[in-house]
Short mmCIF file of C-alpha atoms and ligand atoms in Angstrom, two decimals:
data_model
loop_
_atom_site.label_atom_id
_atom_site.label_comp_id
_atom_site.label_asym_id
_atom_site.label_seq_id
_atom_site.Cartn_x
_atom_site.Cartn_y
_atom_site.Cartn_z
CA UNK A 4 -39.44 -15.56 0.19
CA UNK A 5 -41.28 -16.69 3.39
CA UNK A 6 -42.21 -15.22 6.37
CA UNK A 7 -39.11 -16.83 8.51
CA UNK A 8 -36.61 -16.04 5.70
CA UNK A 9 -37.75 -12.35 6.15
CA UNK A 10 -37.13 -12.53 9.80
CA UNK A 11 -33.37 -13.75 9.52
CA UNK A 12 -32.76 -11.07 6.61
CA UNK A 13 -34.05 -8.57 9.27
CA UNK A 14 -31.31 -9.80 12.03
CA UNK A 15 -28.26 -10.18 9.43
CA UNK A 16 -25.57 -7.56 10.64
CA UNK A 17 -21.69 -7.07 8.49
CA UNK A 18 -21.11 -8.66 5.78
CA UNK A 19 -24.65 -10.49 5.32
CA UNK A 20 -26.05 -7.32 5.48
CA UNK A 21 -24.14 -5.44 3.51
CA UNK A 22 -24.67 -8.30 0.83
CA UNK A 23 -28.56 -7.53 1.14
CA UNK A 24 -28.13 -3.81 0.54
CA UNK A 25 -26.36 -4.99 -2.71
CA UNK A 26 -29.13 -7.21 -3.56
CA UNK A 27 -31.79 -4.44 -2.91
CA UNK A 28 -29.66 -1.71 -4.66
CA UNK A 29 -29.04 -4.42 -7.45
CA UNK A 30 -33.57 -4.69 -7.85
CA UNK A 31 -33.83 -1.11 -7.41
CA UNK A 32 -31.33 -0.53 -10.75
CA UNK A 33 -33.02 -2.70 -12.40
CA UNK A 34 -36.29 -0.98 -12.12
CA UNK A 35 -35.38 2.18 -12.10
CA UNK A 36 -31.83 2.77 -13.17
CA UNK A 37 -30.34 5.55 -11.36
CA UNK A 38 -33.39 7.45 -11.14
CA UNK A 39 -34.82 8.58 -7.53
CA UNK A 40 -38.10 10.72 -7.25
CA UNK A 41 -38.57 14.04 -5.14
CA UNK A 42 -41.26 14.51 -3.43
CA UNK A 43 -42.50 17.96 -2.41
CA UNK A 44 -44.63 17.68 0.78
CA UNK A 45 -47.10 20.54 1.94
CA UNK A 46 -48.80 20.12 5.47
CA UNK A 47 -51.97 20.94 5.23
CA UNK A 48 -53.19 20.53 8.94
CA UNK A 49 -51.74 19.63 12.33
CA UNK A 50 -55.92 18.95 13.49
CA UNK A 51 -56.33 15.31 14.09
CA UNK A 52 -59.18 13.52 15.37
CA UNK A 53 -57.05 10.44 16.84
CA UNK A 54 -55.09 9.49 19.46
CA UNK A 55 -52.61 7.23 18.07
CA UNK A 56 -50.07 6.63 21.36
CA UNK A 57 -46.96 7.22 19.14
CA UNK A 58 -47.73 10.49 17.57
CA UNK A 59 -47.67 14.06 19.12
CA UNK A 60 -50.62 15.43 16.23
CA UNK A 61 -52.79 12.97 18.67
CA UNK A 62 -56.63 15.02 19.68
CA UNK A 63 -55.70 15.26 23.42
CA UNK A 64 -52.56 17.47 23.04
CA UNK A 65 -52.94 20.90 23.17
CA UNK A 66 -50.72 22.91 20.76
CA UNK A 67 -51.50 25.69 17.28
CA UNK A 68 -53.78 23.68 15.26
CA UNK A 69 -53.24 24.93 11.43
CA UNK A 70 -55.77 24.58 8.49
CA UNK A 71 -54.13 25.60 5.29
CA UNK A 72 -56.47 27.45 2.86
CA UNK A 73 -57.27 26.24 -0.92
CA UNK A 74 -55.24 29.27 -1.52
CA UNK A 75 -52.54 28.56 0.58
CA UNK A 76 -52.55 25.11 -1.08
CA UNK A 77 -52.51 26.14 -4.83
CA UNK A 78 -49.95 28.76 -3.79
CA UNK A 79 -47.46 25.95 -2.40
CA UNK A 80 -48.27 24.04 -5.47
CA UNK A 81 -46.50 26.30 -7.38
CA UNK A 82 -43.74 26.67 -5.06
CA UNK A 83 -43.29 23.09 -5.49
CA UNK A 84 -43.62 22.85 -9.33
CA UNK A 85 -41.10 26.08 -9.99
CA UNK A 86 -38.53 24.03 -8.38
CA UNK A 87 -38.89 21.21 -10.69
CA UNK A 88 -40.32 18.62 -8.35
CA UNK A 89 -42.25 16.83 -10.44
CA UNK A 90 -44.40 15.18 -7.12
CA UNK A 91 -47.04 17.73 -4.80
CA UNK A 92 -47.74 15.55 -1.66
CA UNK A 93 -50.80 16.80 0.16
CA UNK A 94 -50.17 15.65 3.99
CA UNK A 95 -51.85 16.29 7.44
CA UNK A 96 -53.71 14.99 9.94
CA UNK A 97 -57.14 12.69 9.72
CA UNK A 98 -60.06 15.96 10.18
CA UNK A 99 -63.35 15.56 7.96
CA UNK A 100 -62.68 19.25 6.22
CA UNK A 101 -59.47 18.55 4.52
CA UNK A 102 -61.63 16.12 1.44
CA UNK A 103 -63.28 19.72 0.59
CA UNK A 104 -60.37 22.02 1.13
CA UNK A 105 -58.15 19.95 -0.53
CA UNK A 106 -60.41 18.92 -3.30
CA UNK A 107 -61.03 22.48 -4.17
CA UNK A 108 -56.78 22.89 -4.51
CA UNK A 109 -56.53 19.98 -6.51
CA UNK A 110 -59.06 20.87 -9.14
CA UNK A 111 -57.45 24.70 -9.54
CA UNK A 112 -53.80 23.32 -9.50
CA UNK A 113 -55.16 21.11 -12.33
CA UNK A 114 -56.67 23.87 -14.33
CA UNK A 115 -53.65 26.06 -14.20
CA UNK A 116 -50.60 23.18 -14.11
CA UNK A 117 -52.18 20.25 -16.15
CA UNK A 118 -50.94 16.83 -15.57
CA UNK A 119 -47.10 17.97 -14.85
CA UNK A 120 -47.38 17.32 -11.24
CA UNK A 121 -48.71 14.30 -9.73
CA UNK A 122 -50.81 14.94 -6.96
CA UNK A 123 -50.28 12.54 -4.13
CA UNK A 124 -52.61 12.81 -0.71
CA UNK A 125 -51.51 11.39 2.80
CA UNK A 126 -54.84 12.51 4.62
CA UNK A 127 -55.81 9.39 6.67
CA UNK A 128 -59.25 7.19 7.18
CA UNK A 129 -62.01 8.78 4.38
CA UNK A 130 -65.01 7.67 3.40
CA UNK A 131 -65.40 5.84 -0.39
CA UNK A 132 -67.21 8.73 -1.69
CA UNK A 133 -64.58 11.24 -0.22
CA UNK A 134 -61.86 9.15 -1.96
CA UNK A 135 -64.20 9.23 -5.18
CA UNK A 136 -64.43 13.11 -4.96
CA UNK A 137 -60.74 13.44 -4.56
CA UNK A 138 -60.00 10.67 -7.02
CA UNK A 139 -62.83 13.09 -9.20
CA UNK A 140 -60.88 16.07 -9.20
CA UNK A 141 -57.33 14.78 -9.96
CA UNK A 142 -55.50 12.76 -7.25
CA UNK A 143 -53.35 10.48 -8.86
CA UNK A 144 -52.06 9.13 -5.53
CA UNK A 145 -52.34 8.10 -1.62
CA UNK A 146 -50.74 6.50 1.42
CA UNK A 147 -52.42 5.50 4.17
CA UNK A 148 -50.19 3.18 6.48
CA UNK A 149 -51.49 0.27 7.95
CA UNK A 150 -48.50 1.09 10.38
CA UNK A 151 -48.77 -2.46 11.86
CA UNK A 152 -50.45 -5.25 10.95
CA UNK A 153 -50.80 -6.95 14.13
CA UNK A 154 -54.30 -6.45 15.18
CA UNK A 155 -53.84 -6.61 19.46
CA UNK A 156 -50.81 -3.79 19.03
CA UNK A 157 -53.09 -1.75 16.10
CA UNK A 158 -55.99 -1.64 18.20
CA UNK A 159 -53.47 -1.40 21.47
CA UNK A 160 -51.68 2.21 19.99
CA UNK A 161 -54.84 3.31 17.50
CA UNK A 162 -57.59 2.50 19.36
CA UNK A 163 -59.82 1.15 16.10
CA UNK A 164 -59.75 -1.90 14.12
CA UNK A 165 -56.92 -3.10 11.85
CA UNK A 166 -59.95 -4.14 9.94
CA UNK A 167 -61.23 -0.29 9.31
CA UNK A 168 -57.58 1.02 8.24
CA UNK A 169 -57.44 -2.87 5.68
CA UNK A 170 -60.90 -1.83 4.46
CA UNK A 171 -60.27 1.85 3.65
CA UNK A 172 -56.67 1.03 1.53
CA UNK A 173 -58.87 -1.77 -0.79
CA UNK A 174 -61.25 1.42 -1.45
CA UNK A 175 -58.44 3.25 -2.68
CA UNK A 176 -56.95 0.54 -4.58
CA UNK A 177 -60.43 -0.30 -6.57
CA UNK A 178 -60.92 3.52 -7.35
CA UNK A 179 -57.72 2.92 -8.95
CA UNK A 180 -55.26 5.20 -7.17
CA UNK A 181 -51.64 4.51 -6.83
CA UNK A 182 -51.22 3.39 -3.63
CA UNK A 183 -49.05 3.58 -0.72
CA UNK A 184 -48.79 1.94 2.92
CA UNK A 185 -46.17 0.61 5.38
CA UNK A 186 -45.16 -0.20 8.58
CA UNK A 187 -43.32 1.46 11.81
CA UNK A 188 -40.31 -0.09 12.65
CA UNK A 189 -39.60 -1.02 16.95
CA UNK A 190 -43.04 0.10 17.67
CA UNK A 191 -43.33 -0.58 21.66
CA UNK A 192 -44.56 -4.17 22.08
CA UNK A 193 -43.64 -4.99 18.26
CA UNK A 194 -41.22 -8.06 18.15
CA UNK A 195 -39.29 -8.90 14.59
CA UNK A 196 -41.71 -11.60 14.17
CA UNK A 197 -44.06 -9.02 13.73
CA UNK A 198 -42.09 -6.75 11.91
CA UNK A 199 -41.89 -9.78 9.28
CA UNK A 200 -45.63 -10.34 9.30
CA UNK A 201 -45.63 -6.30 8.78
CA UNK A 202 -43.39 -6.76 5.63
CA UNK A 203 -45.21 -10.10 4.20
CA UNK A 204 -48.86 -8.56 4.41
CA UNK A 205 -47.31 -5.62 2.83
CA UNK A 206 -46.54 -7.22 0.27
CA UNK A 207 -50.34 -9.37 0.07
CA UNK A 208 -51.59 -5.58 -0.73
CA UNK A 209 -49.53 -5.05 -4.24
CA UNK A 210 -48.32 -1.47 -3.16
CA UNK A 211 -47.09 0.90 -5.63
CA UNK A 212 -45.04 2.70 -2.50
CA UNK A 213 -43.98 0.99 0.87
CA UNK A 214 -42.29 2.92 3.60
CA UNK A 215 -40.70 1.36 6.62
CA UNK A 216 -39.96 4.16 9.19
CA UNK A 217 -38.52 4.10 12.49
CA UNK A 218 -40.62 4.34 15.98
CA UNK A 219 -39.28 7.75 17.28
CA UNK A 220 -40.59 8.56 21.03
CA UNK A 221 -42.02 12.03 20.51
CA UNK A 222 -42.61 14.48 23.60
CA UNK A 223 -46.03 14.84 24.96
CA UNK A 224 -46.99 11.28 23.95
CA UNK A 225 -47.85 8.24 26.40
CA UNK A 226 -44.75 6.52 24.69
CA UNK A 227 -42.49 9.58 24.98
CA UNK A 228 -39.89 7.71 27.52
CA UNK A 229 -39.92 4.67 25.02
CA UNK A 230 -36.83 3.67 22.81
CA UNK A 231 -36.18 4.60 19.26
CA UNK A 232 -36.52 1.76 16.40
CA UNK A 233 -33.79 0.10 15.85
CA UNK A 234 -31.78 2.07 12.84
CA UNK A 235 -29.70 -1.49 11.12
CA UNK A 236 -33.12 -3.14 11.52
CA UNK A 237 -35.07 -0.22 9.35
CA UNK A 238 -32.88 -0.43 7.03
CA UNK A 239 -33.01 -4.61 6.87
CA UNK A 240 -36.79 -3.37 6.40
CA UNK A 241 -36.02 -1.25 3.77
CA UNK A 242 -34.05 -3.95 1.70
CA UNK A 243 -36.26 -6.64 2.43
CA UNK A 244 -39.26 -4.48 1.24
CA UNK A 245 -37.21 -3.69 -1.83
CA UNK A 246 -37.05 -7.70 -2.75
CA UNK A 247 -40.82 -7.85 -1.83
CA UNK A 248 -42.36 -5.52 -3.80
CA UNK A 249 -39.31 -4.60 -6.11
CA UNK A 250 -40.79 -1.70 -8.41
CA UNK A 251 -42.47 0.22 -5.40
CA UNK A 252 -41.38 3.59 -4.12
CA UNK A 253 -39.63 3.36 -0.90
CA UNK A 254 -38.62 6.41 0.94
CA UNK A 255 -35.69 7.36 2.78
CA UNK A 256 -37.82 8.44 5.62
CA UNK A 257 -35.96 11.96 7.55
CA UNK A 258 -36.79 9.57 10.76
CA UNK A 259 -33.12 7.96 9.67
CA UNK A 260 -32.06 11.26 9.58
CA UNK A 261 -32.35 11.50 13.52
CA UNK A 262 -30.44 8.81 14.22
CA UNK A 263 -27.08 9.71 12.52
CA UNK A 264 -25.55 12.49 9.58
CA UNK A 265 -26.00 10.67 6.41
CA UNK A 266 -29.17 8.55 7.72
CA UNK A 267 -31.30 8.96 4.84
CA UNK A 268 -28.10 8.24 2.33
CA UNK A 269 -27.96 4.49 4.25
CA UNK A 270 -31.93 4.29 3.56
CA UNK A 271 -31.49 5.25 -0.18
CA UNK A 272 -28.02 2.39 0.16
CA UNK A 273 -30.44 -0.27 1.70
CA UNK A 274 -32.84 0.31 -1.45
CA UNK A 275 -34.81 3.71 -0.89
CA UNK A 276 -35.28 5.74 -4.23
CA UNK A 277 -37.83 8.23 -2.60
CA UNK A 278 -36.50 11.61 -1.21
CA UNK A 279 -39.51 14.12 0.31
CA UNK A 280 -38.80 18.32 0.55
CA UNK A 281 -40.98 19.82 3.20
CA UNK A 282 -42.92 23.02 1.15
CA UNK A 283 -44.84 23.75 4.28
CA UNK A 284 -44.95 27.12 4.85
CA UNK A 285 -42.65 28.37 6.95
CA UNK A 286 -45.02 30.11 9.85
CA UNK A 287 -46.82 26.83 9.75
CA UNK A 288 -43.98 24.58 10.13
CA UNK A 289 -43.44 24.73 13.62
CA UNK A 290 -46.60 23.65 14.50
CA UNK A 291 -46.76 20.64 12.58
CA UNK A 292 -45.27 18.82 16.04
CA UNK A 293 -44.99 15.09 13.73
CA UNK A 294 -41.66 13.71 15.75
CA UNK A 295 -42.02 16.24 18.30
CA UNK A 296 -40.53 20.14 18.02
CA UNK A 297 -37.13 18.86 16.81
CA UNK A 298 -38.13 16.93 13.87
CA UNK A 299 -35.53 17.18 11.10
CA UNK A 300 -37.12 19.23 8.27
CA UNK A 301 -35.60 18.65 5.00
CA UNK A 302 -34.69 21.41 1.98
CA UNK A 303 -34.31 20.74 -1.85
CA UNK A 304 -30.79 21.61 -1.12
CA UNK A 305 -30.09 18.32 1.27
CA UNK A 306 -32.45 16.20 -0.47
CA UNK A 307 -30.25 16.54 -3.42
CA UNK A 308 -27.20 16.45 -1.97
CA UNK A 309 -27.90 13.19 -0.35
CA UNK A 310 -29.27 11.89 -3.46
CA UNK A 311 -26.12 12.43 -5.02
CA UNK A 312 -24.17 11.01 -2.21
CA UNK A 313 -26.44 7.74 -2.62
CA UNK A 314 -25.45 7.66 -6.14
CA UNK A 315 -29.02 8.71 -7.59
CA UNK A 316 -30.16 11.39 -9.60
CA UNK A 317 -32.94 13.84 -8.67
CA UNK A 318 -35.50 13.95 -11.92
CA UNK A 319 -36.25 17.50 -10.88
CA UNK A 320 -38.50 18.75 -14.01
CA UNK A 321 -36.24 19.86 -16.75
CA UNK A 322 -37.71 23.29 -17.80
CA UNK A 323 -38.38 24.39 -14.51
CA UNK A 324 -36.90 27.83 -13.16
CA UNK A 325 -33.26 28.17 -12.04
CA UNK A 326 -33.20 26.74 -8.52
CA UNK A 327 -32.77 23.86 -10.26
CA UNK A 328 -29.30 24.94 -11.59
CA UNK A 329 -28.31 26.94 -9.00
CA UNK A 330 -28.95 24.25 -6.38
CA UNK A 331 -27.25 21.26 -8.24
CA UNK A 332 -24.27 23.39 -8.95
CA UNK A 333 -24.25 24.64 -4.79
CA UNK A 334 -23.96 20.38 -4.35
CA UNK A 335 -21.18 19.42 -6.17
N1 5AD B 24 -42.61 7.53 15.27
C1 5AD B 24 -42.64 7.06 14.01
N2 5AD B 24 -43.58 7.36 13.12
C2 5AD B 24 -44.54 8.21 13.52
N3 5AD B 24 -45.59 8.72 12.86
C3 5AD B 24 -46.25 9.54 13.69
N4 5AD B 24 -45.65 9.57 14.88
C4 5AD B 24 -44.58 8.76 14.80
C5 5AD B 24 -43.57 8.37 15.69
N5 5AD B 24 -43.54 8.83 16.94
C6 5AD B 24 -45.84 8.40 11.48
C7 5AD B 24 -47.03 7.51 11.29
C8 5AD B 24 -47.93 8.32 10.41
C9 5AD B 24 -46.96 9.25 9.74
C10 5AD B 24 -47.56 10.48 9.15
O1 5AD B 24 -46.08 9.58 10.76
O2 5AD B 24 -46.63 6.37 10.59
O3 5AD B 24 -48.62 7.54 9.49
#
């Protein structure tokens, strides 16, 4: 498929899209039969050292800056493994401290859990060495978004090069991680053109996951009185990704979830078969201000429920403690 192909598929509306949601479903069965992945995500800091326009973690905003401890960390590990997700992601802001705190976590989650979680990191810009140490101790996994691969509008709302971000996911990739990237959807200034370049390069990278995620305007942001992305066109994104790079991991972002009731299950029906369950704990969560204060946060309950209503099933960890049960009876 070439770049102009992608752009009409990313226009198509009714029936022609509806036909590419059947095509991308159609790939992702193929791949991966009926099987969806949990996620588990813990926040481990709202600190940030950039100012990316679009997001409200940005260095200039003043607001409880949180810094999870190892403990904390190894804590929510378990949280996350006795409710049989089988997937710890490690997420938070781009701050120097978080390659030692959250290398120390991953090393004592791997002494006392093995190999039954996979430990996937979502930590920003490091250094090769840091990604070596964390590789070291027992990452398995990591997205870093290129978020747009325009250079002007990446340099325009992240004030660094496209270059730096480009040169940092190739580390990751020859340290052998699994790795994840993507794009946001209707950022201001982005046209679809773009948006197809976004999806092609994605696709240059070989990505084990790809997310395409809606531009939300977020309070206390310099593109707070912006407009949403467009919700048919993320989920064109999401299909279009899914014929791209057909046995990644796409997520059904909880961005879709602002938009409408039953926005993640049209992600996961445009292709998705990624659902993430926010671990964070709970006198943390509030100031983790991604989206702004009235971010949808997402429970095991809903994630399964709307796994279900897509028509996939969860892969929760099989011996795992009761919640499992308990919860999957609740959603039927
Ligand atoms: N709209 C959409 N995505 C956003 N992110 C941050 N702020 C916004 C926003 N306002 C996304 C970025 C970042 C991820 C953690 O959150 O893509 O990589």
């Amino acid at each position: 498929m070439n770049k102009n192909e992608v752009k009409e598929l990313l226009g198509v509306r009714g029936a022609e899209q509806e036909a590419l949601f059947r095509l991308a479903r159609g790939l992702r069965r193929q791949h991966f039969g009926d099987q969806a992945v949990v996620r588990g995500v813990v926040e481990v800091t709202s600190a940030c050292v950039r100012s990316c326009t679009y997001c409200p973690m940005r260095v200039e905003n003043q607001f409880g800056r949180y810094l999870l401890t190892s403990d904390e960390l190894v804590e929510s590990a378990r949280r996350v493994f006795a409710s049989g997700v089988p997937v710890l992601s490690i997420q938070g802001g781009e701050i120097p401290k978080t390659t030692k705190i959250v290398g120390e976590a991953i090393r004592r989650i791997r002494d006392e859990l093995g190999h039954q979680l996979e430990i996937l990191l979502v930590l920003g810009d490091k250094s090769h060495d840091e990604y070596r140490h964390l590789k070291d101790v027992g990452a398995d996994s990591y997205i870093l978004k290129f978020e747009t691969s325009i250079e002007e509008l990446h340099e325009r709302h992240r004030f660094y090069p496209l270059a730096d971000r480009v040169a940092a996911i190739k580390s990751l990739t020859d340290l052998n991680f699994k790795v994840g990237s993507g794009t946001i959807v209707g950022l201001p200034g982005q046209t679809v053109e773009q948006l197809a370049d976004d999806l092609m390069f994605a696709r240059s990278l070989g990505l084990d996951m790809c997310s395409a995620s809606p531009f939300i305007p977020a309070k206390n942001t310099p593109l707070a009185n912006e407009p949403m992305g467009d919700f048919q066109t993320t989920l064109n994104a999401i299909a279009v990704t899914r014929i791209l790079l057909p046995k990644s991991l796409i997520p059904a972002v909880s961005a879709l979830q602002k938009y409408q009731a039953g926005g993640q299950v049209a992600g996961l029906d445009a292709g998705a078969n990624v659902i993430t369950v926010n671990f964070t704990p709970n006198k943390d969560q509030s100031d983790y201000p991604i989206y702004g204060a009235d971010r949808f946060v997402v429970g095991l309950r809903h994630a399964i429920h709307t796994l279900k209503r897509g028509g996939l099933a969860s892969g929760l960890i099989d011996d795992a403690n009761t919640i499992r049960g308990s919860l999957a009876e609740a959603c039927t």
